[in-house]
Amino acid sequence: MAATHPEGIPETVEALFRSESRRILASLIRLLGDFDLAEDGLHDAFAAALESWPRDGMPDQPRAWLVSTGRFKAIDRLRRAARFQVPLEAWTEPLAESIPDFLEEELEDDRLRLIFTCCHPALPLEASTALTLREVCGLTTEAIARAFLVSPSTLAQRIVRAKAKIREARLPYEVPGRKDLPDRLGAVLQVIYLVFNEGYSASSGAAVTRPEVSEEAIRLGRLLLELLPEPEVMGLLALMLLQGARGAARTGPAGELVLLEAQDRSLWDAARVAEGKAWVDRAMASRRIGPYTLQAAIAAAHAEATGASDTDWNRIVGLYTLLTRLAPSPVVGLNRAVAVAMRDGPQAGLALAEALMEARELEDYHLAHAVRADLCRRLGRAEEARASYRRALQLARQEPERRFLEGRLRELEKK
Amino acid sequence: MKYLCFGYLDVQQWLKLSPAEQNAMVDACFAYDETLKKDGHWVGGEGLQGPETAAMVRYQNGSVSVTDGPYAETKELLGGLLILEARDLNHAIHLISKHPGVKMGPWEVRPAADLAQMIRESEARRAKTRSGAAS
């Protein structure tokens, strides 16, 4: 028994809950085969610790003790439930009579399993984000609902449905094998990036960013990288660090949007930029380069410059060209057009942007119209610029973005 | 976090049960309540007598009036309430979904409001009023 004074035990248990509860939950889900039963077991284990540790002393391996106890208590619950004939369906193994205690060194880190199951492609994306934030990050339903601007009951229903789907479809609780890994990892990365973007560029509402949400995504990215050091995981973490580093510079004193070229780069978080660049370099050196790594490399190229004038636009265009091959999308094409405009002048960029806009997909994308407006403005084609700013304004939902577009439109109307 | 759970009773469904089935349901409900207590989720709870025993107290035209009711014409009657301690809304939903009473009618699960800030502000206002009256 480790020597911890009984008085300090409630604090120790609380600290253990904060640092270890997700890991213990992940193991209990594997051992019990059911999310809800595992949550009950987790609660019971910590309650038992509060009761018995002050009396019997701390176990040498508290995490293993908590997993063993949680499993035992959960199985005890199933037995009691069966006695009261309350049907409780769990696809658990037959109830063992004697339950072995675990040793910490034998106990796997099951959080990677948990992440892959929460982000299983059979679940809708919005269910995956909710489930991941609740089960892997330990956020409450209410906190996630606030972050995603939906009602708590809507979010609760997503989680209930997702758990039912996992149970009914018997989604495997495992890390996918080599063959499936790229696809399944892609789904996980997509969920994490979606969470990041929800904070970085809130899809609607008064504020441009909700930093807490993005921080959670970065924490999740770090955890994933610790568990699975794949290049694209490095790429995603780098991308989030580099984009997140600009947080303070993206909005002005009145909450207005400040574009990249006008940002005060001294406000960028230098430590984050340095860390992000280091991960980009490692991911690029792996020679297994994916779309997140390329986007991170673009962000790193911006971070290396002091402003638009000394930005290596040639490198950025090159990276966007690779990205359009690897992950073609009209939005990536639009970004490439902007980079080309910076390298070769607005006329070249506008030709590319307009060609892309002939495809219907960008029709309702406010930034496509804003890009066209900006390029026309720079070419002195004020009438076309005004029309495009108006169209962008009709489509933009975010208050600071709308104010920015209105400002540009007013400037043009003065002339 | 505390959650108030209002359990409604579908009377038609309840009356369809045989006395033995009603007893079994009541036993299962009490047994589950015991489990909630044992696990530290139970903060409090009461079953309610029928709506015909209720009195409505209203302040009207400067005086208090008392009437019967409410005579809700719904088929679901408020049968009891339960206060749960749970981690979050999904945890409270999970605890209630295992309650045998959920088979007898819907439950409304609502988080308790944290009024600590409001109470502090109110206390400050009242203290100010008192000190103002004393001087």
XYZ file of C-alpha atoms in Angstrom:
550
model
C 0.000 0.000 0.000
C 1.328 3.391 -0.948
C 1.762 5.822 1.868
C -0.851 8.528 1.455
C -2.299 10.157 4.496
C -6.040 9.371 4.778
C -6.938 13.084 4.903
C -5.424 13.684 1.485
C -7.320 10.847 -0.173
C -10.434 12.688 -1.418
C -8.148 15.144 -3.250
C -6.066 12.284 -4.636
C -9.196 10.512 -5.863
C -10.438 13.711 -7.456
C -7.104 14.253 -9.179
C -7.145 10.647 -10.382
C -10.636 11.153 -11.751
C -9.489 14.181 -13.722
C -6.387 12.526 -15.124
C -7.393 8.873 -15.493
C -11.172 8.571 -15.733
C -11.279 8.535 -19.565
C -8.591 5.889 -19.736
C -10.369 3.761 -17.131
C -13.675 4.217 -18.952
C -12.057 3.106 -22.214
C -10.821 -0.104 -20.567
C -14.174 -0.749 -18.917
C -15.962 -0.419 -22.259
C -13.659 -3.117 -23.651
C -14.146 -5.391 -20.632
C -17.895 -4.890 -20.324
C -18.858 -4.349 -23.937
C -21.266 -1.536 -23.200
C -20.791 2.234 -22.916
C -23.475 2.876 -20.308
C -22.572 -0.081 -18.126
C -18.960 1.064 -18.255
C -19.990 4.549 -17.123
C -21.881 3.045 -14.185
C -18.849 0.916 -13.339
C -16.569 3.950 -13.527
C -18.782 5.871 -11.118
C -18.997 2.897 -8.748
C -15.240 2.365 -8.775
C -14.490 5.946 -7.772
C -17.216 5.863 -5.108
C -15.675 2.649 -3.745
C -12.226 4.256 -3.726
C -13.527 7.163 -1.650
C -14.962 4.684 0.796
C -12.206 2.101 1.134
C -8.931 3.946 0.495
C -9.089 6.122 3.618
C -9.676 2.925 5.610
C -7.411 0.429 3.859
C -4.860 2.782 2.340
C -4.184 3.527 -1.330
C -3.557 0.531 -3.568
C -0.120 0.366 -5.212
C -1.700 0.504 -8.643
C -4.707 2.780 -8.344
C -5.702 2.689 -12.033
C -5.657 -1.126 -12.154
C -7.597 -1.186 -8.871
C -10.216 1.154 -10.310
C -10.585 -0.904 -13.507
C -10.923 -4.172 -11.556
C -13.383 -2.642 -9.115
C -15.396 -0.938 -11.848
C -15.693 -4.206 -13.730
C -16.691 -6.117 -10.624
C -19.286 -3.527 -9.636
C -20.768 -3.423 -13.124
C -21.156 -7.188 -13.210
C -22.712 -7.006 -9.775
C -25.174 -4.476 -11.185
C -26.114 -6.853 -13.995
C -26.762 -9.569 -11.441
C -28.912 -7.307 -9.298
C -30.771 -6.072 -12.342
C -31.451 -9.655 -13.407
C -32.813 -10.408 -9.938
C -35.273 -7.518 -10.136
C -36.171 -8.562 -13.659
C -35.321 -5.211 -15.081
C -34.169 -6.185 -18.522
C -30.739 -4.833 -19.196
C -29.219 -5.770 -22.480
C -25.494 -5.833 -22.684
C -23.473 -7.935 -25.088
C -21.117 -8.812 -22.355
C -19.361 -12.114 -21.878
C -21.015 -14.627 -19.522
C -20.727 -13.350 -15.977
C -17.560 -14.693 -14.507
C -17.695 -16.079 -11.013
C -14.279 -14.881 -10.028
C -12.867 -11.751 -11.506
C -9.126 -11.461 -11.855
C -7.397 -8.330 -10.675
C -5.470 -6.442 -13.285
C -1.894 -5.330 -13.205
C -1.190 -1.860 -14.501
C 1.524 -3.076 -16.871
C -0.856 -5.621 -18.395
C -3.617 -3.112 -18.801
C -3.657 -1.713 -22.315
C -4.379 1.878 -23.087
C -7.818 1.445 -24.631
C -8.374 5.077 -25.502
C -7.385 4.529 -29.137
C -10.104 1.860 -29.425
C -12.523 4.306 -27.876
C -11.582 7.027 -30.369
C -11.973 4.704 -33.379
C -15.355 3.460 -32.187
C -16.669 6.969 -31.462
C -15.507 8.049 -34.936
C -16.751 4.953 -36.759
C -17.923 5.848 -40.280
C -21.244 4.076 -39.623
C -22.125 6.932 -37.262
C -23.246 10.335 -38.558
C -20.488 12.930 -38.291
C -22.421 15.069 -35.800
C -22.939 12.012 -33.578
C -19.225 11.186 -33.744
C -18.180 14.664 -32.672
C -20.623 14.640 -29.752
C -19.671 11.152 -28.639
C -15.931 11.808 -28.930
C -16.140 14.997 -26.892
C -18.215 13.317 -24.207
C -16.523 9.919 -23.913
C -12.918 10.674 -24.879
C -12.608 14.247 -23.605
C -15.036 13.936 -20.707
C -17.100 17.025 -21.566
C -20.693 17.137 -20.372
C -23.663 16.983 -22.740
C -24.548 20.551 -21.767
C -21.051 21.893 -22.535
C -20.995 20.214 -25.954
C -24.479 21.542 -26.731
C -23.295 25.086 -25.904
C -20.227 24.671 -28.094
C -22.273 23.497 -31.084
C -25.162 25.905 -30.475
C -27.792 23.168 -30.272
C -30.235 22.420 -27.480
C -29.068 19.989 -24.781
C -31.921 17.605 -25.595
C -30.926 17.506 -29.284
C -27.369 16.699 -28.320
C -28.466 14.157 -25.699
C -30.537 12.428 -28.355
C -27.549 12.259 -30.717
C -25.525 10.568 -28.016
C -28.296 8.149 -27.050
C -28.792 7.209 -30.723
C -25.083 6.828 -31.361
C -24.697 4.478 -28.408
C -27.721 2.471 -29.525
C -26.235 2.244 -33.026
C -22.912 1.030 -31.636
C -24.757 -1.605 -29.627
C -27.176 -2.720 -32.337
C -24.752 -2.706 -35.243
C -22.141 -4.254 -32.958
C -19.524 -1.810 -34.133
C -16.199 -3.338 -33.179
C -14.288 -1.871 -30.266
C -10.872 -2.078 -31.824
C -8.103 -0.246 -33.578
C -8.469 -1.072 -37.296
C -5.855 -3.208 -38.991
C -3.280 -1.934 -41.465
C -5.578 -2.313 -44.460
C -8.441 -0.231 -43.061
C -6.326 2.176 -41.071
C -5.948 4.992 -43.642
C -9.710 5.289 -44.217
C -10.667 4.909 -40.589
C -7.956 7.310 -39.461
C -9.279 9.776 -42.028
C -12.668 9.652 -40.308
C -11.066 10.289 -36.897
C -9.043 13.228 -38.222
C -12.146 14.672 -39.851
C -14.013 14.593 -36.531
C -11.161 16.297 -34.677
C -10.782 18.962 -37.365
C -14.521 19.587 -37.354
C -14.383 20.198 -33.605
C -11.427 22.543 -34.124
C -13.204 24.497 -36.846
C -16.364 24.795 -34.815
C -14.268 26.784 -32.357
C -11.951 28.473 -34.848
C -14.610 29.650 -37.234
C -17.961 29.417 -35.492
C -20.430 28.740 -38.288
C -22.818 31.437 -37.120
C -23.316 33.888 -34.307
C -21.699 36.957 -32.858
C -18.140 35.851 -32.153
C -15.565 34.725 -34.729
C -14.058 32.100 -32.450
C -14.876 30.019 -29.404
C -11.355 29.196 -28.269
C -12.294 26.573 -25.649
C -13.680 24.302 -28.377
C -10.522 24.600 -30.459
C -8.341 23.948 -27.422
C -10.252 20.724 -26.799
C -9.573 19.665 -30.401
C -5.861 20.400 -29.971
C -5.788 18.351 -26.757
C -7.507 15.546 -28.627
C -4.967 15.814 -31.439
C -2.111 15.547 -28.949
C -3.680 12.478 -27.343
C -4.167 10.822 -30.736
C -0.575 11.541 -31.699
C 0.652 10.045 -28.428
C -1.347 6.888 -29.143
C -0.803 6.741 -32.901
C 2.226 8.634 -34.243
C 1.168 8.650 -37.911
C 2.338 11.483 -40.227
C -1.190 12.734 -40.937
C -1.876 12.962 -37.194
C 1.238 15.157 -36.952
C -0.067 17.121 -39.943
C -3.453 17.731 -38.345
C -1.950 18.722 -34.994
C 0.447 21.069 -36.808
C -2.418 22.583 -38.802
C -4.466 23.224 -35.679
C -1.483 24.675 -33.792
C -0.576 26.989 -36.667
C -4.136 28.159 -37.289
C -4.835 28.440 -33.577
C -1.668 30.503 -33.106
C -3.277 33.282 -35.131
C -6.296 33.390 -32.835
C -5.515 36.693 -31.132
C -4.648 38.420 -34.405
C -7.783 37.365 -36.301
C -10.083 39.800 -34.576
C -9.644 43.497 -33.919
C -10.545 45.422 -30.757
C -14.244 45.613 -31.726
C -14.447 41.935 -32.619
C -14.082 42.657 -36.341
C -12.427 40.239 -38.720
C -8.793 40.948 -39.620
C -7.583 39.262 -42.817
C -4.293 37.371 -42.878
C -2.451 40.079 -44.849
C -3.492 42.771 -42.354
C -2.813 40.779 -39.205
C -0.282 41.972 -36.650
C 1.955 38.928 -36.737
C 3.576 39.821 -33.431
C 0.259 38.734 -31.909
C 0.714 35.211 -33.227
C 1.538 32.689 -30.524
C 5.242 32.087 -31.263
C 5.504 28.894 -29.196
C 2.568 27.355 -31.044
C 3.965 28.422 -34.414
C 7.322 26.824 -33.556
C 5.694 23.617 -32.364
C 3.428 23.488 -35.417
C 6.371 23.978 -37.793
C 8.336 21.218 -36.068
C 5.459 18.758 -36.588
C 5.078 19.836 -40.249
C 8.772 19.140 -40.822
C 8.497 15.695 -39.258
C 5.370 14.825 -41.221
C 6.882 16.067 -44.522
C 10.070 14.095 -43.824
C 8.029 10.887 -43.524
C 7.404 11.003 -47.308
C 3.841 9.857 -46.591
C 2.266 13.225 -47.098
C -1.467 13.684 -46.754
C -3.872 16.605 -47.098
C -3.607 17.757 -43.471
C 0.170 17.879 -43.709
C -0.057 19.930 -46.917
C -2.479 22.389 -45.351
C -0.197 22.648 -42.339
C 2.780 23.247 -44.639
C 0.846 26.114 -46.264
C 0.066 27.578 -42.843
C 3.754 27.204 -41.914
C 4.808 29.038 -45.076
C 2.569 31.947 -44.061
C 4.023 31.874 -40.569
C 7.562 32.146 -41.899
C 6.876 35.512 -43.516
C 6.522 38.875 -41.805
C 3.786 39.937 -44.235
C 2.278 39.361 -47.685
C 5.277 40.970 -49.429
C 7.906 38.486 -48.242
C 5.644 35.440 -48.337
C 6.941 32.600 -50.506
C 3.861 32.565 -52.777
C 5.566 30.243 -55.196
C 5.907 27.595 -52.515
C 2.313 28.144 -51.411
C 0.990 27.777 -54.966
C 3.035 24.590 -55.302
C 1.601 23.166 -52.076
C -1.950 24.041 -53.166
C -1.305 22.339 -56.509
C -0.308 19.158 -54.665
C -3.363 19.519 -52.439
C -5.749 19.852 -55.408
C -4.354 16.558 -56.696
C -4.561 14.766 -53.358
C -7.864 16.135 -52.137
C -9.565 17.935 -55.008
C -12.314 20.346 -54.008
C -13.554 23.674 -55.370
C -12.669 25.366 -52.059
C -9.046 24.209 -52.300
C -9.040 25.413 -55.910
C -10.320 28.800 -54.784
C -7.541 29.081 -52.228
C -5.047 28.197 -54.915
C -6.499 30.956 -57.109
C -5.921 33.460 -54.283
C -2.300 32.315 -53.944
C -1.814 32.587 -57.728
C -3.225 36.129 -57.575
C -0.596 36.979 -54.971
C 2.188 35.464 -57.047
C 1.181 36.458 -60.594
C -1.225 39.344 -60.013
C -5.016 39.645 -59.628
C -5.802 39.026 -63.317
C -4.324 35.503 -63.218
C -6.111 34.731 -59.958
C -9.438 36.046 -61.212
C -9.301 33.874 -64.335
C -8.825 30.780 -62.149
C -11.485 31.830 -59.631
C -14.072 32.550 -62.317
C -13.410 29.234 -64.029
C -14.046 27.484 -60.706
C -17.167 29.518 -60.061
C -18.712 28.256 -63.272
C -19.126 24.978 -61.420
C -22.294 25.240 -59.371
C -20.725 24.055 -56.119
C -19.345 27.451 -55.186
C -22.527 29.347 -56.016
C -23.703 29.645 -52.394
C -20.238 29.870 -50.860
C -19.905 33.444 -49.629
C -16.101 33.403 -49.663
C -16.040 32.617 -53.404
C -17.951 35.832 -54.062
C -15.778 37.712 -51.576
C -12.647 36.505 -53.412
C -14.030 37.564 -56.769
C -15.026 40.920 -55.295
C -11.568 41.476 -53.865
C -9.785 40.586 -57.098
C -12.093 42.856 -59.139
C -11.512 45.638 -56.612
C -7.752 45.298 -57.046
C -8.159 45.404 -60.820
C -10.201 48.606 -60.498
C -13.379 46.928 -61.745
C -15.512 48.627 -59.087
C -18.952 47.770 -60.505
C -18.261 44.025 -60.600
C -16.585 44.198 -57.200
C -19.669 45.832 -55.686
C -21.997 43.207 -57.171
C -19.859 40.379 -55.793
C -19.582 41.971 -52.348
C -23.375 42.278 -52.282
C -23.784 38.628 -53.221
C -21.251 37.586 -50.550
C -23.130 39.670 -48.016
C -26.386 37.908 -48.863
C -24.748 34.566 -48.109
C -22.527 35.350 -45.101
C -23.917 34.249 -41.751
C -21.229 35.308 -39.335
C -21.620 38.785 -37.863
C -17.934 39.912 -37.987
C -17.623 38.662 -41.567
C -20.733 40.607 -42.537
C -19.332 43.775 -40.970
C -16.100 43.299 -42.884
C -17.940 42.892 -46.208
C -20.165 45.896 -45.476
C -17.044 47.962 -44.775
C -15.493 47.015 -48.128
C -18.739 47.762 -49.927
C -18.975 51.233 -48.320
C -15.393 52.043 -49.347
C -16.220 51.192 -52.955
C -19.426 53.204 -52.932
C -17.599 56.313 -51.736
C -15.464 56.309 -54.882
C -25.227 18.412 -11.204
C -28.808 17.954 -10.011
C -31.622 16.910 -12.301
C -35.330 17.043 -11.449
C -37.185 14.206 -13.049
C -40.963 14.440 -13.332
C -42.543 11.040 -13.843
C -45.902 10.932 -15.611
C -48.328 8.058 -15.339
C -50.359 6.850 -18.282
C -53.514 5.974 -16.360
C -55.100 3.878 -19.110
C -51.993 1.734 -19.325
C -51.774 1.380 -15.547
C -55.409 0.263 -15.281
C -54.814 -2.438 -17.864
C -52.381 -4.171 -15.482
C -53.636 -6.923 -13.195
C -53.197 -6.355 -9.444
C -50.265 -8.783 -9.466
C -48.671 -6.885 -12.372
C -49.235 -3.583 -10.600
C -47.522 -4.963 -7.496
C -44.597 -6.218 -9.557
C -44.225 -2.783 -11.160
C -44.345 -0.994 -7.816
C -41.776 -3.423 -6.378
C -39.468 -2.933 -9.326
C -39.746 0.864 -8.975
C -38.906 0.798 -5.280
C -36.061 -1.643 -5.833
C -34.611 0.661 -8.473
C -34.993 3.655 -6.153
C -32.956 1.686 -3.591
C -30.266 1.139 -6.216
C -30.191 4.871 -6.978
C -29.785 5.593 -3.255
C -27.055 3.011 -2.830
C -25.143 4.389 -5.803
C -25.317 7.945 -4.566
C -27.558 9.224 -7.379
C -30.636 9.804 -5.236
C -30.984 13.308 -3.852
C -34.687 13.077 -3.048
C -38.040 12.122 -4.425
C -41.702 11.730 -3.654
C -44.656 9.977 -5.183
C -47.750 12.130 -5.512
C -51.361 11.508 -4.507
C -53.949 11.887 -7.223
C -54.710 15.261 -8.823
C -58.124 15.302 -7.094
C -56.255 15.908 -3.804
C -54.496 19.015 -5.110
C -55.281 22.633 -4.263
C -54.427 25.554 -6.510
C -53.455 28.690 -4.630
C -53.656 31.948 -6.561
C -53.172 35.566 -5.732
C -56.019 37.452 -7.367
C -57.355 40.987 -6.883
C -55.388 41.483 -3.695
C -56.397 38.269 -1.982
C -55.611 34.593 -2.064
C -58.067 32.158 -3.635
C -57.977 28.406 -3.383
C -59.510 26.113 -5.973
C -59.444 22.424 -6.819
C -57.395 21.075 -9.601
C -55.657 21.261 -11.879
C -58.022 19.004 -13.802
C -55.735 18.257 -16.628
C -57.629 16.471 -19.356
C -54.517 14.660 -20.430
C -54.183 10.923 -20.180
C -50.829 11.318 -18.439
C -50.784 12.544 -14.846
C -47.820 13.765 -12.888
C -47.208 10.804 -10.597
C -44.033 11.690 -8.796
C -40.776 13.480 -8.894
C -37.234 12.488 -8.304
C -34.102 14.538 -7.820
C -31.001 12.877 -9.228
C -27.320 13.619 -8.948
C -25.753 12.907 -12.344
C -22.686 13.861 -14.354
C -24.636 15.430 -17.194
C -27.908 15.250 -19.110
C -27.029 11.984 -20.836
C -26.110 10.420 -17.523
C -29.454 11.499 -16.011
C -31.273 10.163 -19.092
C -29.406 6.886 -18.714
C -30.400 6.596 -15.039
C -34.051 7.383 -15.760
C -34.228 5.097 -18.780
C -33.505 2.174 -16.471
C -36.269 3.222 -14.061
C -39.136 0.693 -14.365
C -41.558 3.630 -14.083
C -40.520 4.758 -17.557
C -42.702 1.957 -18.933
C -45.756 3.564 -17.341
C -45.421 7.012 -18.864
C -42.930 9.661 -19.944
C -40.411 11.399 -17.709
C -39.338 14.985 -18.015
C -35.678 15.390 -17.067
C -34.626 18.959 -16.281
C -31.370 20.303 -14.896
C -31.657 22.342 -11.713
C -30.682 25.960 -12.220
C -27.604 27.192 -10.411
C -28.991 30.173 -8.528
C -25.893 30.831 -6.419
C -25.029 34.044 -8.266
C -28.634 35.275 -8.225
C -28.892 34.588 -4.475
C -25.653 36.452 -3.759
C -26.893 39.453 -5.719
C -30.243 39.352 -3.943
C -28.560 39.163 -0.540
C -26.461 42.189 -1.422
C -29.596 44.147 -2.442
C -31.423 43.203 0.769
C -28.423 44.045 2.957
C -28.290 47.469 1.284
C -32.010 48.034 1.889
C -31.625 47.073 5.565
C -28.634 49.339 6.148
C -30.478 52.142 4.328
C -33.525 51.677 6.609
C -31.340 51.638 9.743
C -29.663 54.991 9.069
